[in-house]
C-alpha cells in the first residue's frame, strides 16, 4: 500500500515517557524504552501533524500497589480501573517527562494527558474511560483535518500503544505501527498484542527506512 500525501498523515507518540524506561527503575521500566526518541522523530518527519500523549497519575490513585503479586491483576471494583500498577508517571517527577530527544509537549500539534482522576486508568489515548464513551478529542481533531493514516509508536506496545492503535483503527484511520519506535513490557503480551493489532487491520513496519517493505 502506498502512503497518501503528507497532508493526510499524522504521527502519534503514545506515552513515550521516562516512567516506562530503565531511567526510572522503580516505576514501569521497559527494556529499550529510553532509545525510541530518534525513531519517533524520524516518523514524525513523514507526517503533517504530530500528536502525543502522557500518562498523568497521582501517587494516591486507587489502582496503586506496592505488592508485586497484584501488579497487572484485577483492579478496584466500581472504578474505571482494570489492573493494579506501581506508582508511575507522576507530574513533576522525572518519570513524567518524555524520553530523551523528543520535543516538549507544547511543541506538538495536539497532546493528551490521561489518567488524572484517582479512579481512572485508561490505556488508549482516544478515550478517558475504559468503556470508550468519553472522548479525549483525538479522533475528532484528526477527522477535522482530513487525516487518513496514523503512524504510531511509543510505550508500551502491549498496553497503551495497542489500545491507542486499536481505537484509531476502529475510528476509520489506517494505523501503521512503527516497531522500531515502540517497546513492550513483556515478550508474550507484546507478541499477542501485535497479533491482535494485525487482525484488526493495523499494518506494521520496522523503522521509517523499511516503510517500502512493510511486514
Ligand atoms: C501502561 C501499564 C500501565 C502503558 C500504562 O503506557 O503502556 N502500561 N500503565
CSV table of C-alpha atoms in Angstrom, one decimal, residues 104-175:
chain,number,residue,atom,x,y,z
A,104,UNK,CA,8.3,19.5,24.7
A,105,UNK,CA,4.5,18.8,24.7
A,106,UNK,CA,3.8,22.4,23.8
A,107,UNK,CA,5.6,21.9,20.5
A,108,UNK,CA,3.2,19.1,19.4
A,109,UNK,CA,0.1,19.9,17.3
A,110,UNK,CA,-2.2,18.0,19.8
A,111,UNK,CA,-1.5,16.5,23.1
A,112,UNK,CA,-3.5,14.4,25.6
A,113,UNK,CA,-2.9,14.0,29.4
A,114,UNK,CA,-4.8,11.0,30.7
A,115,UNK,CA,-5.5,9.1,33.9
A,116,UNK,CA,-5.6,12.3,36.1
A,117,UNK,CA,-8.7,11.1,38.1
A,118,UNK,CA,-7.8,8.8,41.0
A,119,UNK,CA,-10.2,6.1,39.9
A,120,UNK,CA,-9.5,6.2,36.2
A,121,UNK,CA,-6.6,4.5,34.4
A,122,UNK,CA,-7.3,4.4,30.7
A,123,UNK,CA,-4.8,2.7,28.3
A,124,UNK,CA,-5.8,4.2,25.0
A,125,UNK,CA,-5.2,7.9,24.3
A,126,UNK,CA,-8.5,8.4,22.4
A,127,UNK,CA,-10.8,8.0,25.4
A,128,UNK,CA,-10.6,8.9,29.1
A,129,UNK,CA,-12.6,5.9,30.2
A,130,UNK,CA,-12.2,2.1,29.7
A,131,UNK,CA,-15.8,2.0,28.2
A,132,UNK,CA,-14.7,4.4,25.5
A,133,UNK,CA,-17.5,6.8,26.0
A,134,UNK,CA,-15.6,9.9,26.9
A,135,UNK,CA,-13.5,11.2,24.0
A,136,UNK,CA,-10.2,12.9,24.6
A,137,UNK,CA,-10.8,14.7,21.2
A,138,UNK,CA,-8.0,12.9,19.3
A,139,UNK,CA,-10.4,11.2,16.8
A,140,UNK,CA,-12.4,14.4,16.2
A,141,UNK,CA,-9.3,16.5,15.8
A,142,UNK,CA,-7.8,14.2,13.2
A,143,UNK,CA,-11.1,13.9,11.3
A,144,UNK,CA,-11.4,17.7,11.2
A,145,UNK,CA,-8.0,17.8,9.4
A,146,UNK,CA,-8.8,15.1,6.9
A,147,UNK,CA,-6.2,12.6,8.2
A,148,UNK,CA,-6.4,9.2,6.7
A,149,UNK,CA,-3.2,7.4,8.1
A,150,UNK,CA,-1.7,7.5,11.5
A,151,UNK,CA,1.9,6.4,12.2
A,152,UNK,CA,2.1,5.1,15.8
A,153,UNK,CA,4.9,4.4,18.2
A,154,UNK,CA,5.6,4.7,21.9
A,155,UNK,CA,5.4,2.8,25.2
A,156,UNK,CA,4.3,0.2,25.8
A,157,UNK,CA,3.4,-1.9,22.8
A,158,UNK,CA,1.3,-4.4,24.8
A,159,UNK,CA,-0.8,-1.8,26.7
A,160,UNK,CA,-1.2,1.9,25.8
A,161,UNK,CA,0.2,1.6,22.2
A,162,UNK,CA,-2.0,-1.3,21.5
A,163,UNK,CA,-5.1,0.3,22.9
A,164,UNK,CA,-4.5,3.6,21.1
A,165,UNK,CA,-3.7,1.9,17.8
A,166,UNK,CA,-6.9,-0.2,18.0
A,167,UNK,CA,-9.0,2.9,18.9
A,168,UNK,CA,-7.7,4.8,15.9
A,169,UNK,CA,-8.1,1.9,13.5
A,170,UNK,CA,-11.7,1.3,14.8
A,171,UNK,CA,-12.4,5.0,14.2
A,172,UNK,CA,-11.6,4.5,10.5
A,173,UNK,CA,-8.0,5.6,10.2
A,174,UNK,CA,-5.4,3.3,8.7
A,175,UNK,CA,-2.9,2.8,11.5
